[in-house]
PDB file of C-alpha atoms in Angstrom:
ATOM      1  CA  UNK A   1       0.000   0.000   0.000  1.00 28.00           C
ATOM      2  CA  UNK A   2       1.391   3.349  -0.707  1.00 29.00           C
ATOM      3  CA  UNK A   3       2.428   5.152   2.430  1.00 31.00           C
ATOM      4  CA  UNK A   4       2.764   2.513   4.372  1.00 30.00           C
ATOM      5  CA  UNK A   5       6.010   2.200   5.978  1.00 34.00           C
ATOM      6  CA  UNK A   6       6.788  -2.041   6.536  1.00 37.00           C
ATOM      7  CA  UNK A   7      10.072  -3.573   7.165  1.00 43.00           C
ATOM      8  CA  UNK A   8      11.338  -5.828   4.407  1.00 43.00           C
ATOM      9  CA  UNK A   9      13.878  -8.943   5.556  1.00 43.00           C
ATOM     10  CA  UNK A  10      16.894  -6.860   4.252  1.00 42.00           C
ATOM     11  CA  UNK A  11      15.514  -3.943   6.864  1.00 47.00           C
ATOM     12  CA  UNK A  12      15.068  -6.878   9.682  1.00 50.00           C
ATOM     13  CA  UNK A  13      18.581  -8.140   9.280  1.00 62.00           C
ATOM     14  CA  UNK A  14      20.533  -5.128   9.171  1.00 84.00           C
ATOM     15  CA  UNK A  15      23.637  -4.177  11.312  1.00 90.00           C
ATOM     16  CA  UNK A  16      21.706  -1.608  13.071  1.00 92.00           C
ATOM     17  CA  UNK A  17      18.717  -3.865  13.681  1.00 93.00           C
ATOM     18  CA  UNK A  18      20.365  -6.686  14.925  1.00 95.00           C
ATOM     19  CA  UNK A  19      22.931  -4.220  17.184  1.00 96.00           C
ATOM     20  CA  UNK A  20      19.439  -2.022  18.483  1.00 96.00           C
ATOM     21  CA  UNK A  21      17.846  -5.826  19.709  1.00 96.00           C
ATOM     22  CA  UNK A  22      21.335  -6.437  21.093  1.00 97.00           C
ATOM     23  CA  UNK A  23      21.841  -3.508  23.263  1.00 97.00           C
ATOM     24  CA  UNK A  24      18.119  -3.633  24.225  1.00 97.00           C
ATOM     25  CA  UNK A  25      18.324  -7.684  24.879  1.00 98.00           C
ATOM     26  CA  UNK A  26      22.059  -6.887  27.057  1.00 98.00           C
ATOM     27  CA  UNK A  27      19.764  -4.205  29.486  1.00 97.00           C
ATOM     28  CA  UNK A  28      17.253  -6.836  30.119  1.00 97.00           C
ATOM     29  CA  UNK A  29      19.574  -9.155  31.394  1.00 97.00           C
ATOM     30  CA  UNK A  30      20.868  -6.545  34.006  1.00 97.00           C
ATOM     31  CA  UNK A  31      17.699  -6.277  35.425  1.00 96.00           C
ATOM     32  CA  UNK A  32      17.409 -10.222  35.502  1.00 96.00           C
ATOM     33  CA  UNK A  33      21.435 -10.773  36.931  1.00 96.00           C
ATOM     34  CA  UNK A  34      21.366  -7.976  39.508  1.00 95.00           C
ATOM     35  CA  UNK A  35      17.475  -8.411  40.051  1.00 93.00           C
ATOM     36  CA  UNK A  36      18.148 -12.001  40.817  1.00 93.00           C
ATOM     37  CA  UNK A  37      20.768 -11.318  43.379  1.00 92.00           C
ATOM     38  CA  UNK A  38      18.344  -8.969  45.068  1.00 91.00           C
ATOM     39  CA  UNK A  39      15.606 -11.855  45.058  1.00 90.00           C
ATOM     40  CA  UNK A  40      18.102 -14.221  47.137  1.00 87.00           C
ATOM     41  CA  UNK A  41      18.486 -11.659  49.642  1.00 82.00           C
ATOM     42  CA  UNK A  42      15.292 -10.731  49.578  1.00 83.00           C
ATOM     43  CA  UNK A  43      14.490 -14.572  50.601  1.00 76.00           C
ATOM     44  CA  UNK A  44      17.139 -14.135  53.476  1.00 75.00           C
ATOM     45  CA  UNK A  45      15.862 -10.923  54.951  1.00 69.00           C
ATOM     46  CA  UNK A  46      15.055  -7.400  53.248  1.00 68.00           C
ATOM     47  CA  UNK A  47      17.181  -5.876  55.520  1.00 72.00           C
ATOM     48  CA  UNK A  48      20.459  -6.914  53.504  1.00 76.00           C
ATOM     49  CA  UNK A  49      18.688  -4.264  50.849  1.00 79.00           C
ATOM     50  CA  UNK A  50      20.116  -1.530  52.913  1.00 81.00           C
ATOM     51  CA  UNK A  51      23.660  -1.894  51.413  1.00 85.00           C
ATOM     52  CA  UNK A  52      24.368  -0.423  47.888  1.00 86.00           C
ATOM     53  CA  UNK A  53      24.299  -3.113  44.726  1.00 91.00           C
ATOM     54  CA  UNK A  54      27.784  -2.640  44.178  1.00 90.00           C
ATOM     55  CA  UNK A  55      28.344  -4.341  47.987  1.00 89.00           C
ATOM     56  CA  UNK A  56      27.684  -7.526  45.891  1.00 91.00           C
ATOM     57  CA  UNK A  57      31.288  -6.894  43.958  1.00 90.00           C
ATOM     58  CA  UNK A  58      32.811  -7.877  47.838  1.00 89.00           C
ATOM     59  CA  UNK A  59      31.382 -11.503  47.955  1.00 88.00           C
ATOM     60  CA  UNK A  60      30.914 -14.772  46.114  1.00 90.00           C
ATOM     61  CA  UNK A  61      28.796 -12.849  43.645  1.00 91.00           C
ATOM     62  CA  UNK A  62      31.188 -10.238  42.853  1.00 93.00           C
ATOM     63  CA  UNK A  63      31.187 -12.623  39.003  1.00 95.00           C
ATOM     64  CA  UNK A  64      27.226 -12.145  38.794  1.00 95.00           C
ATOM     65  CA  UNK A  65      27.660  -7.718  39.314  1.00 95.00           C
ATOM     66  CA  UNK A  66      30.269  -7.502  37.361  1.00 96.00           C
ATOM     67  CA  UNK A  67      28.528  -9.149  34.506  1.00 97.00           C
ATOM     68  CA  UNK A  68      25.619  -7.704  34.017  1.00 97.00           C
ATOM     69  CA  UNK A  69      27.354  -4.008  35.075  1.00 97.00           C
ATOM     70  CA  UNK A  70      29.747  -4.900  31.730  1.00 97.00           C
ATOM     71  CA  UNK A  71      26.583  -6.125  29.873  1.00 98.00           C
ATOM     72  CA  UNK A  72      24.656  -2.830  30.530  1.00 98.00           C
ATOM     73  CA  UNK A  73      27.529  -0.836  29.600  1.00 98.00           C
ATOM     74  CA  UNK A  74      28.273  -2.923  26.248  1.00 98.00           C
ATOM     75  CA  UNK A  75      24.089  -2.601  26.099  1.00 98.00           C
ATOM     76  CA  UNK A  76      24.649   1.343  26.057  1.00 98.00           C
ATOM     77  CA  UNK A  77      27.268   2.024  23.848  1.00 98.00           C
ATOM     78  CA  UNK A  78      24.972  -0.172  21.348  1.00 98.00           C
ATOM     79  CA  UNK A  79      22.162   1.522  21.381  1.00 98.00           C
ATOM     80  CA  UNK A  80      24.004   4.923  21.137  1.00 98.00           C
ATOM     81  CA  UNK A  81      26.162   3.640  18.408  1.00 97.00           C
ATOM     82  CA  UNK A  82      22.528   3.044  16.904  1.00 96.00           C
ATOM     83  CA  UNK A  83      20.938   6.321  17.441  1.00 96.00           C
ATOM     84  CA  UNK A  84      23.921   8.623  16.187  1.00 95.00           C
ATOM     85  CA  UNK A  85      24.586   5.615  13.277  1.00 93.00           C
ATOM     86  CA  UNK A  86      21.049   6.812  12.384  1.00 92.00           C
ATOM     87  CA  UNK A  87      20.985  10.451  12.424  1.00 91.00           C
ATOM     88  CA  UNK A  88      19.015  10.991  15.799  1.00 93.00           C
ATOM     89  CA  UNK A  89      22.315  12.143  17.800  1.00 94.00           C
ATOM     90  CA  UNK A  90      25.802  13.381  16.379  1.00 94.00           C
ATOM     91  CA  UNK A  91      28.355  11.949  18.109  1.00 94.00           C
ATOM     92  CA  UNK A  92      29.855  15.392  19.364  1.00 94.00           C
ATOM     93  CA  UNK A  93      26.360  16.344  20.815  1.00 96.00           C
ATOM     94  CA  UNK A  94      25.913  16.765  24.984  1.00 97.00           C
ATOM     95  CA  UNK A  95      23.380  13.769  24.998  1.00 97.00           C
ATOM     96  CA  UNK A  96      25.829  11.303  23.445  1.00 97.00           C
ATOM     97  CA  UNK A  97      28.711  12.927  25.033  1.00 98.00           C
ATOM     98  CA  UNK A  98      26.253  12.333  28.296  1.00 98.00           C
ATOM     99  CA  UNK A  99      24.899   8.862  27.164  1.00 98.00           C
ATOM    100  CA  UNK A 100      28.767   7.600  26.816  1.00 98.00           C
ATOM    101  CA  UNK A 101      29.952   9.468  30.080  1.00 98.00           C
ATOM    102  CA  UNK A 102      26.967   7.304  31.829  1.00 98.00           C
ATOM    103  CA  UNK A 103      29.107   4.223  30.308  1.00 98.00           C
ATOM    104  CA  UNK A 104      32.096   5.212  31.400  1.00 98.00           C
ATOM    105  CA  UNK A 105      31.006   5.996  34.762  1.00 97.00           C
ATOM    106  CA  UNK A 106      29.872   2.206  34.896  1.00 97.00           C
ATOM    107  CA  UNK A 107      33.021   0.802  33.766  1.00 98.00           C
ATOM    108  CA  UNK A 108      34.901   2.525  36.793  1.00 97.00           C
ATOM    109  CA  UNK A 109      32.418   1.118  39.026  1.00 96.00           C
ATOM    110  CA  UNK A 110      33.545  -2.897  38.106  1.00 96.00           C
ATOM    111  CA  UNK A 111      37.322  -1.982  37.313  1.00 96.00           C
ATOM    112  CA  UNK A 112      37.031  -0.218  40.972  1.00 95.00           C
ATOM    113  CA  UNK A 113      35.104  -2.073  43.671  1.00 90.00           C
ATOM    114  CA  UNK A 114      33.790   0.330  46.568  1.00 89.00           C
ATOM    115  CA  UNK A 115      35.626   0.219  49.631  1.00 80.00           C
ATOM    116  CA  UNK A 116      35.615  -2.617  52.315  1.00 75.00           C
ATOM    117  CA  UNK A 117      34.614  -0.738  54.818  1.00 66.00           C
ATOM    118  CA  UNK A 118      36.554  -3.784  57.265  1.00 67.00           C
ATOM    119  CA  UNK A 119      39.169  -2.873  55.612  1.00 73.00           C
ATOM    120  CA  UNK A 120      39.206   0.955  55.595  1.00 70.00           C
ATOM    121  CA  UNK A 121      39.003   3.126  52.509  1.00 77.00           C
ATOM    122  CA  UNK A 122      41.139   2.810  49.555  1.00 86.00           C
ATOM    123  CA  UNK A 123      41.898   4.924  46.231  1.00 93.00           C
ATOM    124  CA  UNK A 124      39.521   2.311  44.582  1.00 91.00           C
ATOM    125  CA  UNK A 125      36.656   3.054  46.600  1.00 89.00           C
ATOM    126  CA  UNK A 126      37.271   6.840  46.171  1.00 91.00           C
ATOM    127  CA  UNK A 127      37.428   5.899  42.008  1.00 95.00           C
ATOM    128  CA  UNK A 128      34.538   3.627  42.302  1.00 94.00           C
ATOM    129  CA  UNK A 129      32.073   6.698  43.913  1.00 90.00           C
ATOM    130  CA  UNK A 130      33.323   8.797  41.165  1.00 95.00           C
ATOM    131  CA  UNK A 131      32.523   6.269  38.697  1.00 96.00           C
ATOM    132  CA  UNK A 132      28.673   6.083  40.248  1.00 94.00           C
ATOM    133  CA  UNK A 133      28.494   9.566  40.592  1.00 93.00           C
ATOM    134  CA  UNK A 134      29.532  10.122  36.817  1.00 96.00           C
ATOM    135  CA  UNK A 135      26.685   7.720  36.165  1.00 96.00           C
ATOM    136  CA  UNK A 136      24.125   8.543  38.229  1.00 95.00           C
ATOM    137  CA  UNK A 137      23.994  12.384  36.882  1.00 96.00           C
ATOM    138  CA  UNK A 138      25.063  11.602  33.047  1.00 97.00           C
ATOM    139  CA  UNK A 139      21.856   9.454  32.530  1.00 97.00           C
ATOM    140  CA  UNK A 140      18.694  11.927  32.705  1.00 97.00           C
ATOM    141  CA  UNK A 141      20.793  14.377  30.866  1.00 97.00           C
ATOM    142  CA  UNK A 142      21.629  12.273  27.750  1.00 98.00           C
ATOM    143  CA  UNK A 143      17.818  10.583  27.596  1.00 98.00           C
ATOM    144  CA  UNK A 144      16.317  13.965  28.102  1.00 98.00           C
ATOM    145  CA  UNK A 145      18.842  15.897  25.899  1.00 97.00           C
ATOM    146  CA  UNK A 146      18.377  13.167  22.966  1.00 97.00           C
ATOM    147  CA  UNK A 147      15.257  13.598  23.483  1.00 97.00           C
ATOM    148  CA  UNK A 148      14.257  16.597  23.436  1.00 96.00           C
ATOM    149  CA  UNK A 149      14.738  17.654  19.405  1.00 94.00           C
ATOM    150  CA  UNK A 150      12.397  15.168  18.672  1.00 95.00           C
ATOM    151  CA  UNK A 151       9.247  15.083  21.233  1.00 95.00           C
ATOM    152  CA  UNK A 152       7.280  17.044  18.500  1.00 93.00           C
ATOM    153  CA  UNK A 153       8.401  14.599  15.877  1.00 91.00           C
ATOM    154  CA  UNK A 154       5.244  12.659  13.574  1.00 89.00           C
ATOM    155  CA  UNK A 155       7.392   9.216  13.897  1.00 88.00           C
ATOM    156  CA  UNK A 156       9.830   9.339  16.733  1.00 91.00           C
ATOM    157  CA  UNK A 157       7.798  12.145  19.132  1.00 94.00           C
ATOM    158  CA  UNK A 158       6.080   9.338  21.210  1.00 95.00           C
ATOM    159  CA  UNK A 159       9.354   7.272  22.136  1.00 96.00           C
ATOM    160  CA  UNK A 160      11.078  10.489  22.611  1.00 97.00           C
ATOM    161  CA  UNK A 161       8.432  11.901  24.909  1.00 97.00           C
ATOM    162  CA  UNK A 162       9.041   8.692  26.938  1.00 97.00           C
ATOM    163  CA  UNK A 163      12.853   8.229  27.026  1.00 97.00           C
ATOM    164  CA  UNK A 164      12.232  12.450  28.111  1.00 98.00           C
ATOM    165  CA  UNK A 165       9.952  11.439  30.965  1.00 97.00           C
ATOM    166  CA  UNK A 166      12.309   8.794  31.915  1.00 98.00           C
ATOM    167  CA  UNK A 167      15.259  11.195  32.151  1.00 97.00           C
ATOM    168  CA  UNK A 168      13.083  13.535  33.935  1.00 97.00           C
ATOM    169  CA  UNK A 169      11.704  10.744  36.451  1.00 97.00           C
ATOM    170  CA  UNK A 170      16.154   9.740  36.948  1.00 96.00           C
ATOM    171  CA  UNK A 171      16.611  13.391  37.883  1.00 96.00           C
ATOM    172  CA  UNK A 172      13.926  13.076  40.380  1.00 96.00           C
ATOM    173  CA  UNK A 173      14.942   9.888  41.928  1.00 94.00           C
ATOM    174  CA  UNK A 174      18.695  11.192  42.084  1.00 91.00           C
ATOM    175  CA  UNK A 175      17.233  14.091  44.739  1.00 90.00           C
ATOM    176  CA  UNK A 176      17.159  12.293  47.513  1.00 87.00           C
ATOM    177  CA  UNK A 177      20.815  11.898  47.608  1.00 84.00           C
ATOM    178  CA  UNK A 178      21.848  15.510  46.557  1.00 83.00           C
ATOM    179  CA  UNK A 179      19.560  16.120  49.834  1.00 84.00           C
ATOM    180  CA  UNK A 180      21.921  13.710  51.589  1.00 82.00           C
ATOM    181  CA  UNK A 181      24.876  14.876  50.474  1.00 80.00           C
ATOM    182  CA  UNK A 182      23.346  18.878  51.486  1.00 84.00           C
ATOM    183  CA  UNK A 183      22.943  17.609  55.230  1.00 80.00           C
ATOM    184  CA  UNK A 184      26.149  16.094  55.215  1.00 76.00           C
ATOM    185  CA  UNK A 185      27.982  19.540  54.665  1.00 76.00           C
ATOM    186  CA  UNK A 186      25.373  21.453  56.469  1.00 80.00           C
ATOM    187  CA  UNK A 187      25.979  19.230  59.576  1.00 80.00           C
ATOM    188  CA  UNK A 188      28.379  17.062  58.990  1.00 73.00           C
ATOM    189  CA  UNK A 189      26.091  13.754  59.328  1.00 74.00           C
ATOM    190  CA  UNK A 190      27.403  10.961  56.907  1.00 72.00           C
ATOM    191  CA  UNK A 191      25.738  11.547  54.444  1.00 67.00           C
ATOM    192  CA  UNK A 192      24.570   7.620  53.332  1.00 67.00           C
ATOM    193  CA  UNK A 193      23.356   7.854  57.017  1.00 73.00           C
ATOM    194  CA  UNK A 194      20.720  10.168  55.704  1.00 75.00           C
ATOM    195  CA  UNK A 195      18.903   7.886  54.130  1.00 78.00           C
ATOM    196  CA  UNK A 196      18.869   3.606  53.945  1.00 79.00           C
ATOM    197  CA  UNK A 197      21.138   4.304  51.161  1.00 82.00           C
ATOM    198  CA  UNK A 198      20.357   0.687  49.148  1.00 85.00           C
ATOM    199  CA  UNK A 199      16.728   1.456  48.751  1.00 88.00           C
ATOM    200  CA  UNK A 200      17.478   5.007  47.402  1.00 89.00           C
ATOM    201  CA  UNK A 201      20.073   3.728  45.212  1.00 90.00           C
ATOM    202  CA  UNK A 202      17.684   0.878  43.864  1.00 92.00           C
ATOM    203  CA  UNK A 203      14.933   3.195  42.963  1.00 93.00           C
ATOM    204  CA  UNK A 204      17.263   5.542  41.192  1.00 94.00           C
ATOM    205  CA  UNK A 205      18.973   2.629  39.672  1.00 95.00           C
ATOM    206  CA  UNK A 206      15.948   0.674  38.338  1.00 95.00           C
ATOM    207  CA  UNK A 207      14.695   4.120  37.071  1.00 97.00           C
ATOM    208  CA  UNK A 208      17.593   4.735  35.432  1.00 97.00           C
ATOM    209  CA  UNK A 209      18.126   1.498  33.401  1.00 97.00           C
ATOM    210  CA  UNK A 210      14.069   1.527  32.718  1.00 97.00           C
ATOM    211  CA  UNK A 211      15.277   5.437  31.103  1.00 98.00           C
ATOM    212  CA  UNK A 212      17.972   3.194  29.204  1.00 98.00           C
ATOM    213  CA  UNK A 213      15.684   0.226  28.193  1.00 98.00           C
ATOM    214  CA  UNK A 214      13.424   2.725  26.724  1.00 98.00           C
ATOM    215  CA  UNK A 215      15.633   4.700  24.513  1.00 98.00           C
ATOM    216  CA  UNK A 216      16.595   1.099  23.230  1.00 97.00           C
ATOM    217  CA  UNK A 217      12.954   0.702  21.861  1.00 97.00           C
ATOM    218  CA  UNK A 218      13.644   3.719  20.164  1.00 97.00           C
ATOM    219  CA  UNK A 219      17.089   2.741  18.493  1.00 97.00           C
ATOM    220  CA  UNK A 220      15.231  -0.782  17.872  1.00 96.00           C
ATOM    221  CA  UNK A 221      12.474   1.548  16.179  1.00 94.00           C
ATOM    222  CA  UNK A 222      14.958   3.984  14.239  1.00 93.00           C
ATOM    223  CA  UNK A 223      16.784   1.110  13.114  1.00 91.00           C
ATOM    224  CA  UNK A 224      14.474  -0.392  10.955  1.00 83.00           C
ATOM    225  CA  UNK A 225      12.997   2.871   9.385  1.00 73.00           C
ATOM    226  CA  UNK A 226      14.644   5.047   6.792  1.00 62.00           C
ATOM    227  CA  UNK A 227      17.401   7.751   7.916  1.00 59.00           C
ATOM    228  CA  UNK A 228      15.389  10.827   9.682  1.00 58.00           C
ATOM    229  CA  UNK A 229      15.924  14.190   8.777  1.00 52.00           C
ATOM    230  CA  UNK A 230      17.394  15.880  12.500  1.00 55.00           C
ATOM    231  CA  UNK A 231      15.339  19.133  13.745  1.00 59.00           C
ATOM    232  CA  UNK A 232      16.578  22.064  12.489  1.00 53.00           C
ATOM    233  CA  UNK A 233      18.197  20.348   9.069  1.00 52.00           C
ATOM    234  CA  UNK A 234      17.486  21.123   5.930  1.00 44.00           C
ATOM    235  CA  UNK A 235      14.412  18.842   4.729  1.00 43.00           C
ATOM    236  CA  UNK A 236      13.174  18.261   7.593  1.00 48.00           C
ATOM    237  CA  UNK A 237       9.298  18.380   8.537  1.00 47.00           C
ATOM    238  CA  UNK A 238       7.134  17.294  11.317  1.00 49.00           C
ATOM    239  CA  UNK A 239       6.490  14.184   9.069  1.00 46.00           C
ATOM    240  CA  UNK A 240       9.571  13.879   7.340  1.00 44.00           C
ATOM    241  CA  UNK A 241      10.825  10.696   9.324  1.00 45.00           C
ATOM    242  CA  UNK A 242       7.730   8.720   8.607  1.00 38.00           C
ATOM    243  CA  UNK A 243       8.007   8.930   4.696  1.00 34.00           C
TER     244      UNK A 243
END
């Protein structure tokens, strides 16, 4: 039928196709890995949800983190590669620069556990909060900076709008420890004293890699339509990246 947009098996199997389902499939299993591990505390007691995620890197499942940690990362950089390989982002721009700095961030958290606290601290702990830290606040900027050119869009507006409430929603969850981290230098209370610091960190964790999974679905989309005209370029139109 004229007009209408459908994939053909050439479109299916592309590069970008098959690396969109990849990077989308590789967040997934995060959830699953690091969910999991959460599950068979859960069965223990909730209280061991307290401690951050990354206390798992110190213990027998230290292999289990690690691995989906690298798979999210690896998951990232795919779907990235995706969207600028399609002419959503430019590589150059601050929500890629953002959406790799949120990858980076999560490589220095498994090269670096946190510290052992029965140990004392260490250089790698110090590395390893940077690493979250880098992570935490890169996220909602890149999904709502991607975003953002294209929320008006005919074909991509709706999964923009989402990965932009997403990135919003991350920002909001990441409050509660700027608040934390206020007290701490206002009166010098530890600042992951503030709060149960695991429970924060899961909420603004699970809303972050939700933020993630989402612009996925978009790459998965872009992939299989034809190259869209960026905001702002010559050619484009509201409807330009449906034709």
């Amino acid at each position: 039928m004229p007009g209408v947009l459908t994939d053909d098996p050439a479109t299916t199997r592309s590069p970008a196709r098959v690396l969109a389902r990849s990077g989308a499939v590789a967040v997934v299993l995060t959830v699953v890995l690091v969910g999991g591990l959460d599950l068979v505390r859960l069965s223990d007691s909730a209280h061991h949800l307290r401690r951050t995620i990354s206390e798992y890197a110190l213990g027998p499942y230290r292999w289990v983190f690690d691995t989906g940690v690298v798979l999210l990362v690896l998951g990232s950089l795919a779907i990235l590669a995706v969207l600028v390989g399609r002419g959503v982002s430019r590589w150059n721009s601050v929500g890629a620069i953002a959406f790799a700095a949120w990858s980076v961030g999560l490589t220095l958290v498994v090269v670096f556990p946190k510290n052992d606290w029965a140990v004392g601290p260490s250089m790698s702990g110090s590395i390893h909060r940077f690493g979250s830290m880098l992570a935490f606040v890169s996220l909602p900027i890149a999904a709502m900076l991607l975003a953002r050119p294209w929320v008006r869009d005919a074909a991509w507006g709706a999964h923009a709008r989402w990965a932009f409430r997403f990135g919003a929603l991350s920002a909001l969850a990441f409050t509660p420890l700027l608040y934390a981290i206020l007290v701490d230098a206002v009166t010098g209370t530890s600042w992951w004293r503030v709060f149960p610091l695991g429970y924060v960190e899961r909420v603004l964790v699970l809303t972050e890699v939700v933020a993630v999974f989402v612009v996925g679905v978009w790459a998965c989309a872009v992939s299989s339509r034809p190259r869209p005209v960026p905001p702002g370029q010559p050619g484009y139109s509201p409807s330009s990246t449906s034709r």
